[in-house]
mmCIF file of C-alpha atoms in Angstrom:
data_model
loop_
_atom_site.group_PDB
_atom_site.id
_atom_site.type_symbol
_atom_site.label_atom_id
_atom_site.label_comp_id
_atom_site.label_asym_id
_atom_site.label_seq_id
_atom_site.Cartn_x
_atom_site.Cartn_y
_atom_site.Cartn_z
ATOM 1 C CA UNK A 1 127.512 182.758 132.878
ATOM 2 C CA UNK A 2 127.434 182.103 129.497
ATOM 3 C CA UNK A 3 125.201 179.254 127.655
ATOM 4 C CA UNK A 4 126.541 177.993 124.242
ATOM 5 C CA UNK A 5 124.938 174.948 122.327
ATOM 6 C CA UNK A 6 126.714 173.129 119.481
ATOM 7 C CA UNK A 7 125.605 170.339 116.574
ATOM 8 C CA UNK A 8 128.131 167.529 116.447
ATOM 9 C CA UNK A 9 127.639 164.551 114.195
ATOM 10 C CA UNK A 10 129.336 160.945 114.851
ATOM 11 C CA UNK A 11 129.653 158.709 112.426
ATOM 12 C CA UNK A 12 128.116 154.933 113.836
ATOM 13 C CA UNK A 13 130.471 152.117 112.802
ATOM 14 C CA UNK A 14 127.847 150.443 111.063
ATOM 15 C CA UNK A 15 124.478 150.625 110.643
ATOM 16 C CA UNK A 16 122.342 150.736 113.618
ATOM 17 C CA UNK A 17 118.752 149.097 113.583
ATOM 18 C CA UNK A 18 116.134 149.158 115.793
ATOM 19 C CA UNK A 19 112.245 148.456 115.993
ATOM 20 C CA UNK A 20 111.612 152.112 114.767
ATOM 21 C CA UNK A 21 114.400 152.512 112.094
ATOM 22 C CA UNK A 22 118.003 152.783 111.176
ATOM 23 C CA UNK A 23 120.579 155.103 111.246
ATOM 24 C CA UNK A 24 123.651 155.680 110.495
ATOM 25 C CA UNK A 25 125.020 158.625 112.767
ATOM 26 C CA UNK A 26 124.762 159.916 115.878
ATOM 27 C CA UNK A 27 123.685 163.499 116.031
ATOM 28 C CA UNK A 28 124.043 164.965 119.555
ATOM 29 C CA UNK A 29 123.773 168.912 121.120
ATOM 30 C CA UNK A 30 126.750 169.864 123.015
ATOM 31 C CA UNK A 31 125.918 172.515 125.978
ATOM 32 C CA UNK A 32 129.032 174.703 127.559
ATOM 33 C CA UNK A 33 128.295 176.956 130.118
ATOM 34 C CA UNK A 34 131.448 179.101 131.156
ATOM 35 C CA UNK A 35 131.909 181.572 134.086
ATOM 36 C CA UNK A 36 134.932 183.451 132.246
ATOM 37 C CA UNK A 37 137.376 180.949 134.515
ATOM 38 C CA UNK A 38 135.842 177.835 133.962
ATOM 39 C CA UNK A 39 133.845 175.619 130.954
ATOM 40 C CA UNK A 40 131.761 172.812 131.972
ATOM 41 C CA UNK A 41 130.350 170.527 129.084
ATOM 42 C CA UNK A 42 127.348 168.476 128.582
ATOM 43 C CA UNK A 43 125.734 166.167 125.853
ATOM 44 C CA UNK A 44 122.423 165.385 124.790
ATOM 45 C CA UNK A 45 120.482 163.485 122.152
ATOM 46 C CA UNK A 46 117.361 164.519 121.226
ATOM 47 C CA UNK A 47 114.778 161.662 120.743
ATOM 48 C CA UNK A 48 112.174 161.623 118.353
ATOM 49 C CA UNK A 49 109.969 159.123 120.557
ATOM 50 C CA UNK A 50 109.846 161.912 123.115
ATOM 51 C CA UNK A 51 109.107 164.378 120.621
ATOM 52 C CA UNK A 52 112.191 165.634 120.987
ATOM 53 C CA UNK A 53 113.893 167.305 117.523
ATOM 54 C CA UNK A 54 117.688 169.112 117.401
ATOM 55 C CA UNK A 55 115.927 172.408 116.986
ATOM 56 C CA UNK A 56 113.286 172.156 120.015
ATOM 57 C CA UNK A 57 115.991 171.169 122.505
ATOM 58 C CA UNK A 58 118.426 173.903 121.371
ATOM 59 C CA UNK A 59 115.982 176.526 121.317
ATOM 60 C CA UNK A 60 114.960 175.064 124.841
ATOM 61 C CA UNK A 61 117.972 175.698 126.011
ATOM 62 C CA UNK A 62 119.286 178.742 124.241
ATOM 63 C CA UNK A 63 115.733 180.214 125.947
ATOM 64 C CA UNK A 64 117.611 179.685 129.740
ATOM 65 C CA UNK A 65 118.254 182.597 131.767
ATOM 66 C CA UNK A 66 122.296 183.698 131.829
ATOM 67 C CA UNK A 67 122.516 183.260 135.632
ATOM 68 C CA UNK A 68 121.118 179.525 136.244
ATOM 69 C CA UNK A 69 122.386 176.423 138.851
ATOM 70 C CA UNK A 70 121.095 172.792 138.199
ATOM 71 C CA UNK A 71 117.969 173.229 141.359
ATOM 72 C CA UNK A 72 117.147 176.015 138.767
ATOM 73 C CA UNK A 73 117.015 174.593 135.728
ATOM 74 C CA UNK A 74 114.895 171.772 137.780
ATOM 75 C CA UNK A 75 111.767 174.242 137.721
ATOM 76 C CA UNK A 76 113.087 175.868 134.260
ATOM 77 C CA UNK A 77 112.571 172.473 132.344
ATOM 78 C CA UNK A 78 111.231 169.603 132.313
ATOM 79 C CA UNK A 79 112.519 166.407 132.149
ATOM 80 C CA UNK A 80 114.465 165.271 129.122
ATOM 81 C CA UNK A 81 117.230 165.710 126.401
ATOM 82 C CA UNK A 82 117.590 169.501 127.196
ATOM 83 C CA UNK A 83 117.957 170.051 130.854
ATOM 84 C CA UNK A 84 120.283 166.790 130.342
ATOM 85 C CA UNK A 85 122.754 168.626 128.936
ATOM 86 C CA UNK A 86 122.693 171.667 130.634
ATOM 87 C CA UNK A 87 122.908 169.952 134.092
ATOM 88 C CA UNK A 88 125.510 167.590 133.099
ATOM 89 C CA UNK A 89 127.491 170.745 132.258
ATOM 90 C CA UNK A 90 127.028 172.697 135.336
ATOM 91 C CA UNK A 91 128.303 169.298 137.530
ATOM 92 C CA UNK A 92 131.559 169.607 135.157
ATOM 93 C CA UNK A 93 131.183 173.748 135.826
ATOM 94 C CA UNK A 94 130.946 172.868 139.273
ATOM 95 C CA UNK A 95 133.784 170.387 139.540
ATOM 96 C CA UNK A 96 136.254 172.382 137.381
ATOM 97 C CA UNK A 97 135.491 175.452 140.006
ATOM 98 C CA UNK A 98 135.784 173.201 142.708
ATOM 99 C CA UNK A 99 139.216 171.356 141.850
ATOM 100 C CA UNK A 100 137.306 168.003 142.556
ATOM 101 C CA UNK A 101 135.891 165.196 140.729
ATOM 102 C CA UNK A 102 131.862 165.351 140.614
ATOM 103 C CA UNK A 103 131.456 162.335 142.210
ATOM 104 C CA UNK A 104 133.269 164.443 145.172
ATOM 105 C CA UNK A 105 130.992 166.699 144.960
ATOM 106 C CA UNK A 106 127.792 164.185 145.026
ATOM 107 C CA UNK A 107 129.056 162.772 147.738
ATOM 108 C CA UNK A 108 129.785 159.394 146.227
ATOM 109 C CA UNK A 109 132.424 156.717 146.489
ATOM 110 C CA UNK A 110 135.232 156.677 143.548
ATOM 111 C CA UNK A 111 133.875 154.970 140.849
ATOM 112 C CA UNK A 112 135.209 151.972 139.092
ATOM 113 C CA UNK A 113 134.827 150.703 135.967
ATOM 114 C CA UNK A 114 131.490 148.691 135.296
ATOM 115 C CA UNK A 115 130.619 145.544 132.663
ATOM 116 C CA UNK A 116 128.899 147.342 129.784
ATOM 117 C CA UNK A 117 126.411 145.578 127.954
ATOM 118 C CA UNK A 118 127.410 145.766 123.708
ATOM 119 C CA UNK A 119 124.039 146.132 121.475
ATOM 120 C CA UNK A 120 123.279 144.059 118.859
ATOM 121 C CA UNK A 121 121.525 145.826 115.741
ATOM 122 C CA UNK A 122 117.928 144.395 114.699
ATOM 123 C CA UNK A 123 118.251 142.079 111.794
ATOM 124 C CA UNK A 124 117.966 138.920 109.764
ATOM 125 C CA UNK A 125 118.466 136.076 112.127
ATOM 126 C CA UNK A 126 121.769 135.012 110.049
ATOM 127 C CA UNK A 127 123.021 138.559 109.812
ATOM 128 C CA UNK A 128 122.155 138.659 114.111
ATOM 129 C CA UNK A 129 123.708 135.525 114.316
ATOM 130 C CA UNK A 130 126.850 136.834 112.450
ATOM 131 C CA UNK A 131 127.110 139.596 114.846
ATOM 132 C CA UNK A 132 126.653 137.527 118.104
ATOM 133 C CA UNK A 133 129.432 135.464 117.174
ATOM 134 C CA UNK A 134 131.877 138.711 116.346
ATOM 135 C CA UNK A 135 131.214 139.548 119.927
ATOM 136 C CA UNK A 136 130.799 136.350 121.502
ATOM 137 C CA UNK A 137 133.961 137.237 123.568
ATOM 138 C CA UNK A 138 131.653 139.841 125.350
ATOM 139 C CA UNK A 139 130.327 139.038 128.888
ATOM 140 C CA UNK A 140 127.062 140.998 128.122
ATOM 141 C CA UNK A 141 124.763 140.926 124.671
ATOM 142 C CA UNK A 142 122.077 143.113 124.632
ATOM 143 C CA UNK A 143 119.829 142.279 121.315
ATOM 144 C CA UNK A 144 117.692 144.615 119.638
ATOM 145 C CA UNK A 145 114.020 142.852 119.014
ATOM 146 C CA UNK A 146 110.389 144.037 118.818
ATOM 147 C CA UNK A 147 108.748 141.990 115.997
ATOM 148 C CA UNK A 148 106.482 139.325 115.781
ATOM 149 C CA UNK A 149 108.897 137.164 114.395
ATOM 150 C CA UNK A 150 111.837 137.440 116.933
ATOM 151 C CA UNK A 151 111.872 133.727 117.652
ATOM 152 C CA UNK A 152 114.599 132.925 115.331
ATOM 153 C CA UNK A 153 116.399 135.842 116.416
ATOM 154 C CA UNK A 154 116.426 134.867 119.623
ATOM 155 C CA UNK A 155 118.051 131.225 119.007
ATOM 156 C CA UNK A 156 120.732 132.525 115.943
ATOM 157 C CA UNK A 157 121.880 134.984 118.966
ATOM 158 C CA UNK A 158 122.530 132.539 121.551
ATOM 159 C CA UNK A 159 124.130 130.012 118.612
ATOM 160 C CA UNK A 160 125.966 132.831 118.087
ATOM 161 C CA UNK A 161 127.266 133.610 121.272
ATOM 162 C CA UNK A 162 126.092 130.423 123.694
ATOM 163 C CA UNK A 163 128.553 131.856 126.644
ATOM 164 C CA UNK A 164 127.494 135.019 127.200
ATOM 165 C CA UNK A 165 124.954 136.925 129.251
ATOM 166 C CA UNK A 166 122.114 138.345 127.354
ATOM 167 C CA UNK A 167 119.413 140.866 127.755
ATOM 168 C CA UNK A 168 116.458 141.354 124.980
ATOM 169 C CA UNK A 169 115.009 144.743 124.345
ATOM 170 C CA UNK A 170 111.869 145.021 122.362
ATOM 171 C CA UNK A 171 111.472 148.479 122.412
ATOM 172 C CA UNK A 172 107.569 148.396 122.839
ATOM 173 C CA UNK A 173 107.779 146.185 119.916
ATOM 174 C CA UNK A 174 105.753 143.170 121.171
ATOM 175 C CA UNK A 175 102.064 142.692 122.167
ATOM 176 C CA UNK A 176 101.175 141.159 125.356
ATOM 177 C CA UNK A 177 100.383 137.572 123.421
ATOM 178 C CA UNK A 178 103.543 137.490 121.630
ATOM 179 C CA UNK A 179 105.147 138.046 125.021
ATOM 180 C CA UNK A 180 103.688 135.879 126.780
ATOM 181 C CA UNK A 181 104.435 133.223 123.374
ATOM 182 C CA UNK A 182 108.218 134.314 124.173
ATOM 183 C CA UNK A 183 108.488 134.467 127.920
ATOM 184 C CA UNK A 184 109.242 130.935 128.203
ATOM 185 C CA UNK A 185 112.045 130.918 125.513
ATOM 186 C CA UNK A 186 113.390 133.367 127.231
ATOM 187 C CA UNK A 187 114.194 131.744 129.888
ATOM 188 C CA UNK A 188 115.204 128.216 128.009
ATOM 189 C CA UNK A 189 117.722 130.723 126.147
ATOM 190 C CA UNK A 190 119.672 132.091 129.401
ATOM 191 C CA UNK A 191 117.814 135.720 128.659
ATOM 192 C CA UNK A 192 118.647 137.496 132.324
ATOM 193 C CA UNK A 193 116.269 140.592 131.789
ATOM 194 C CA UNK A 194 113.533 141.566 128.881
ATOM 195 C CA UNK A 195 113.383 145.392 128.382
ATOM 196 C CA UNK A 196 109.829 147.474 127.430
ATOM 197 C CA UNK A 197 108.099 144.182 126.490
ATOM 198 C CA UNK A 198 104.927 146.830 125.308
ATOM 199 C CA UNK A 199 104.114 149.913 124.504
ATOM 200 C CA UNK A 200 104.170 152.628 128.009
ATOM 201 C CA UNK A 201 100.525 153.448 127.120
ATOM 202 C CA UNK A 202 99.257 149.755 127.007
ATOM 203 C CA UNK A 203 101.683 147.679 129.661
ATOM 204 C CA UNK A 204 99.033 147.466 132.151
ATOM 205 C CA UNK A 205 98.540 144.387 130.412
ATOM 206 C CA UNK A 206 101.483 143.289 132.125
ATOM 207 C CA UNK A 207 99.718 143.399 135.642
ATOM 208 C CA UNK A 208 99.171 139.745 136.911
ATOM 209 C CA UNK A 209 101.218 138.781 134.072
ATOM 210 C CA UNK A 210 104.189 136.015 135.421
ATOM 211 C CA UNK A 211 107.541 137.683 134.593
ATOM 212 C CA UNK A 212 109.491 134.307 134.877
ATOM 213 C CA UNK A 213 112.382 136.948 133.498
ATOM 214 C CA UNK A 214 113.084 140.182 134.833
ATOM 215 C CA UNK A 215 111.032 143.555 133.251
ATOM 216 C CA UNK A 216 112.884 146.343 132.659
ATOM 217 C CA UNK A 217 110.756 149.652 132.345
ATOM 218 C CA UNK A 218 112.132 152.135 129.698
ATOM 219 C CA UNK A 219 109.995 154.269 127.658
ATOM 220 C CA UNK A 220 107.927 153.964 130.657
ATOM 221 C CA UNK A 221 110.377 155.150 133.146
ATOM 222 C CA UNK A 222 111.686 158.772 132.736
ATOM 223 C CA UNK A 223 111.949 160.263 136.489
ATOM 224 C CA UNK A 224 110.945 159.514 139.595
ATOM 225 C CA UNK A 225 107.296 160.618 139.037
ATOM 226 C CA UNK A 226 107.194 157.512 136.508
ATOM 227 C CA UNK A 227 107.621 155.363 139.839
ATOM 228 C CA UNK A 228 103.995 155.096 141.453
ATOM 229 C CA UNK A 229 102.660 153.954 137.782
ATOM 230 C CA UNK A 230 105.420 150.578 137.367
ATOM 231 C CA UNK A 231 104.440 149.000 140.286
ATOM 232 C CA UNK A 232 102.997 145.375 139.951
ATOM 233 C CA UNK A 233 104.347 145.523 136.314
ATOM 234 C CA UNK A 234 108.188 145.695 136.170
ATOM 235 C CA UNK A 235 111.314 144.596 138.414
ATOM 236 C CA UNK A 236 113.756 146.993 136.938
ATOM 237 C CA UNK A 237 114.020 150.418 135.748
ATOM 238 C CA UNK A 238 116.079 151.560 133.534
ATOM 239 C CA UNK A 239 117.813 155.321 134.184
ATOM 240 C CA UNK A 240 118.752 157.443 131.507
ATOM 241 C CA UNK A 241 119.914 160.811 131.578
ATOM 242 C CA UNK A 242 117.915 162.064 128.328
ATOM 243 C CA UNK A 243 114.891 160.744 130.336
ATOM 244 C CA UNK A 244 115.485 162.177 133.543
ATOM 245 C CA UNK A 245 116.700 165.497 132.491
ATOM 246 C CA UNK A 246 120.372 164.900 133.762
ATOM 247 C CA UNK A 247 122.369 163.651 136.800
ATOM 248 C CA UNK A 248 120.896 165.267 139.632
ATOM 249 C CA UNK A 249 117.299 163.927 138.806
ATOM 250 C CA UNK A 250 118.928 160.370 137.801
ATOM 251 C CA UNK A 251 120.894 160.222 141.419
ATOM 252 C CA UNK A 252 117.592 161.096 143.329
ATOM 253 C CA UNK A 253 115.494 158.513 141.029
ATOM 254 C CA UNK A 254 118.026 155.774 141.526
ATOM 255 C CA UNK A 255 117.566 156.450 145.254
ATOM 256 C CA UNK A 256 113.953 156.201 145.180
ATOM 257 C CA UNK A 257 113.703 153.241 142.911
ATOM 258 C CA UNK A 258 116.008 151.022 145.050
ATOM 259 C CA UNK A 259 114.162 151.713 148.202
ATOM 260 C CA UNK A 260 110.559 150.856 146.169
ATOM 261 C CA UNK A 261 112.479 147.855 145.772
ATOM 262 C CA UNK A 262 113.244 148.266 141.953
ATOM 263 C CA UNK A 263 116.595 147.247 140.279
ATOM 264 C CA UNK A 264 118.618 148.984 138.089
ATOM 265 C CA UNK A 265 119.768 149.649 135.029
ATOM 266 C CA UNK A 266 121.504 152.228 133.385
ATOM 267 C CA UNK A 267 121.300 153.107 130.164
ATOM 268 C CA UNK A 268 121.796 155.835 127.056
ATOM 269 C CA UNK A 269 120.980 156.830 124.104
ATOM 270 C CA UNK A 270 123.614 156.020 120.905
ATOM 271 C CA UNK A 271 126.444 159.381 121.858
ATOM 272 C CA UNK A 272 129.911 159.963 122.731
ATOM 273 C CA UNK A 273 131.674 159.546 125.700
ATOM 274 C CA UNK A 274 130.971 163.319 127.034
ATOM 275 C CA UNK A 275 126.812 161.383 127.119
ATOM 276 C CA UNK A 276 128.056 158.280 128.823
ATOM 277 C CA UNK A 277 130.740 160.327 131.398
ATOM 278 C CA UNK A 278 128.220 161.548 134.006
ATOM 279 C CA UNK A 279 126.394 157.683 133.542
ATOM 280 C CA UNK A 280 129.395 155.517 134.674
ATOM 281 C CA UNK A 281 128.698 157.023 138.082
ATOM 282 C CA UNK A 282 125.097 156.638 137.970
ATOM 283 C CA UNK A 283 125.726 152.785 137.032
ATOM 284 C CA UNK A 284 128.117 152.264 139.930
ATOM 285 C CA UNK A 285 127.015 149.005 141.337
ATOM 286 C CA UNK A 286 123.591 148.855 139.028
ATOM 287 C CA UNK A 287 121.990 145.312 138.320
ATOM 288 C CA UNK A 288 122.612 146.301 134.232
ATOM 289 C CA UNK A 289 125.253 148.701 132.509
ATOM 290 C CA UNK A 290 124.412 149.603 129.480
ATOM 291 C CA UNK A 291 126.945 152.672 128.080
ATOM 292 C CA UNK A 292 128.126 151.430 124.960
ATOM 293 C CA UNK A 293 127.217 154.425 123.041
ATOM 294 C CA UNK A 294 130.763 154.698 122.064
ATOM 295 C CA UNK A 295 131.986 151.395 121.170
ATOM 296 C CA UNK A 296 129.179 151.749 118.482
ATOM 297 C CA UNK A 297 130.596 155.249 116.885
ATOM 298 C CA UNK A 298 133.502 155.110 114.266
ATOM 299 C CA UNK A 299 134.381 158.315 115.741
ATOM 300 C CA UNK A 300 134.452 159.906 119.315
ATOM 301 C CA UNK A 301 135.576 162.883 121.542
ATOM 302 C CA UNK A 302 138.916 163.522 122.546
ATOM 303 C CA UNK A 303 139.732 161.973 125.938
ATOM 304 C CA UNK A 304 137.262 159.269 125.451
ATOM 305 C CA UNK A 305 135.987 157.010 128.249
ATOM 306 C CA UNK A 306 138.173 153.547 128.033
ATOM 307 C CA UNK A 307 136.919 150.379 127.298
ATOM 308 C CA UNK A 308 138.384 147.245 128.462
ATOM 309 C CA UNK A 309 137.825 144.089 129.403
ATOM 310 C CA UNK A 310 136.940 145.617 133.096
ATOM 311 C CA UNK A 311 133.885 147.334 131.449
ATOM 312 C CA UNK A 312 133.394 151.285 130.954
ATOM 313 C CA UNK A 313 136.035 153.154 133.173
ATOM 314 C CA UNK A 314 135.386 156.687 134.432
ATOM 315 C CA UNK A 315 135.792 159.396 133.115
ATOM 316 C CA UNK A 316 138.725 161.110 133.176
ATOM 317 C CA UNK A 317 139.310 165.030 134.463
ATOM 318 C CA UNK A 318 139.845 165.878 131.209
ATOM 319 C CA UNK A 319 136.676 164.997 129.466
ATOM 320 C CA UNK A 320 134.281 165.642 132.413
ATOM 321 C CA UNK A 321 133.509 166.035 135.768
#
């Protein structure tokens, strides 16, 4: 087989804020892997909180042995942005071969679209309260917070947008006083789940803490190691395929979190439909979607994922898997 990694750059729509910074383009690593018959694709983003760079993951991948399969590249890499791509392209390698969709081939039921949530961009509270009301028509808001002065946020969103469902992601922004300061407003304001209230290396503080709203592990969820270490301090964790290293692990960690008794939601990092393809089955029936990467790009791959007032569809043949 043959291993190929690519750069591609997406320009975002507009700017795109969160606790740690801005930016205003996606940049993503593309993995092929072709047999001489058959080219399956896969797409990563590296992520700087992981210390994760475009370089390290390509030269992470570009290190892989010729002849590889996904339980493989399991014990070749660890979990995150580089075995992502590489085992999201072997399930499209796998399905072209096979003449069957992947979720065939996972032995899944036919997916169907899913209710995505759309991400607000950290700002001003008139600026958040400007977007809100752009996309009030939306049945899910996820906001972008993790500062000590969210309050106002918080109330310009839902003035904003007073129908629809929201979900609050701090992004290990908050301590566990200002939490506990917001907890209740989150539930005066409607807020149906609170994502990474704290930092992973200080959210024991949330042990014995009341969660009045849902908690939604991120950063401190990657794979199904993370598990044993959430208990007594989240409800929900939230699967991403940059975190667990692809499908395969994400399917097996979705399995194990919903018997621990965990909801779910899925998530991504900001890429193009080819990132969010394998996801849409991962989210099939989740508590949250969240796989709006695209609807925040100006620009996206051909045969993108559609978007319609169903939620995120799945992908089609054409694209991947």
């Amino acid at each position: 087989m043959q291993i190929e990694v690519t750069r591609d750059v997406f320009r975002l729509a507009q700017v795109f804020t969160i606790s740690r910074g801005s930016r205003t383009e996606a940049q993503v690593l593309t993995c092929a892997v072709g047999d001489g018959g058959a080219t399956g694709r896969g797409e990563c983003v590296p992520y700087a909180r992981y210390d994760e760079t475009l370089d390290s993951v390509q030269q992470q991948i570009e290190r892989l042995p010729e002849q590889i399969d996904r339980e493989a590249l399991y014990d070749l890499l660890p979990a995150g942005a580089a075995r992502n791509a590489v085992d999201c392209a072997l399930w499209d390698l796998e399905a072209k071969r096979a003449g069957r969709r992947a979720w065939e081939l996972a032995g899944l039921a036919a997916p169907g679209p899913e209710i995505t949530a759309y991400t607000l961009s950290l700002g001003t509270p008139e600026t958040m309260r400007a977007q809100a009301a752009q996309n009030a028509h939306r049945p899910l808001l996820k906001i972008k917070l993790g500062t000590p002065d969210d309050m106002p946020r918080l109330e310009a969103v839902r003035e904003g947008a007073p129908k629809a469902r929201i979900i609050v992601d701090a992004n290990e922004g908050w301590s566990a006083d200002v939490y506990a300061d917001l907890a209740p407003h989150l539930v005066r304001l409607g807020v149906a789940l609170v994502e990474q209230p704290l930092p992973a290396g200080q959210d024991d503080a949330l042990l014995g803490m009341e969660r009045p709203v849902p908690v939604c592990a991120d950063e401190s969820c990657h794979d199904r190691q993370s598990l044993a270490s959430l208990k007594g301090k989240y409800d929900v964790v939230n699967i991403k395929l940059d975190k667990t290293g692809g499908l395969t692990e994400a399917l097996r960690l979705r399995q194990e979190a919903l018997a621990a008794g965990y909801r779910v939601m899925v998530g991504c990092m900001v890429g193009s439909s080819l990132a969010m393809a394998p996801a849409v089955l991962l989210a099939q029936g989740a508590m949250i979607t969240d796989l709006d990467g695209p609807l925040l790009l100006a620009e996206d791959r051909r045969e993108p994922l559609i978007y319609d007032g169903a939620g995120v569809h799945p992908p089609r043949a054409e694209l991947w898997g």
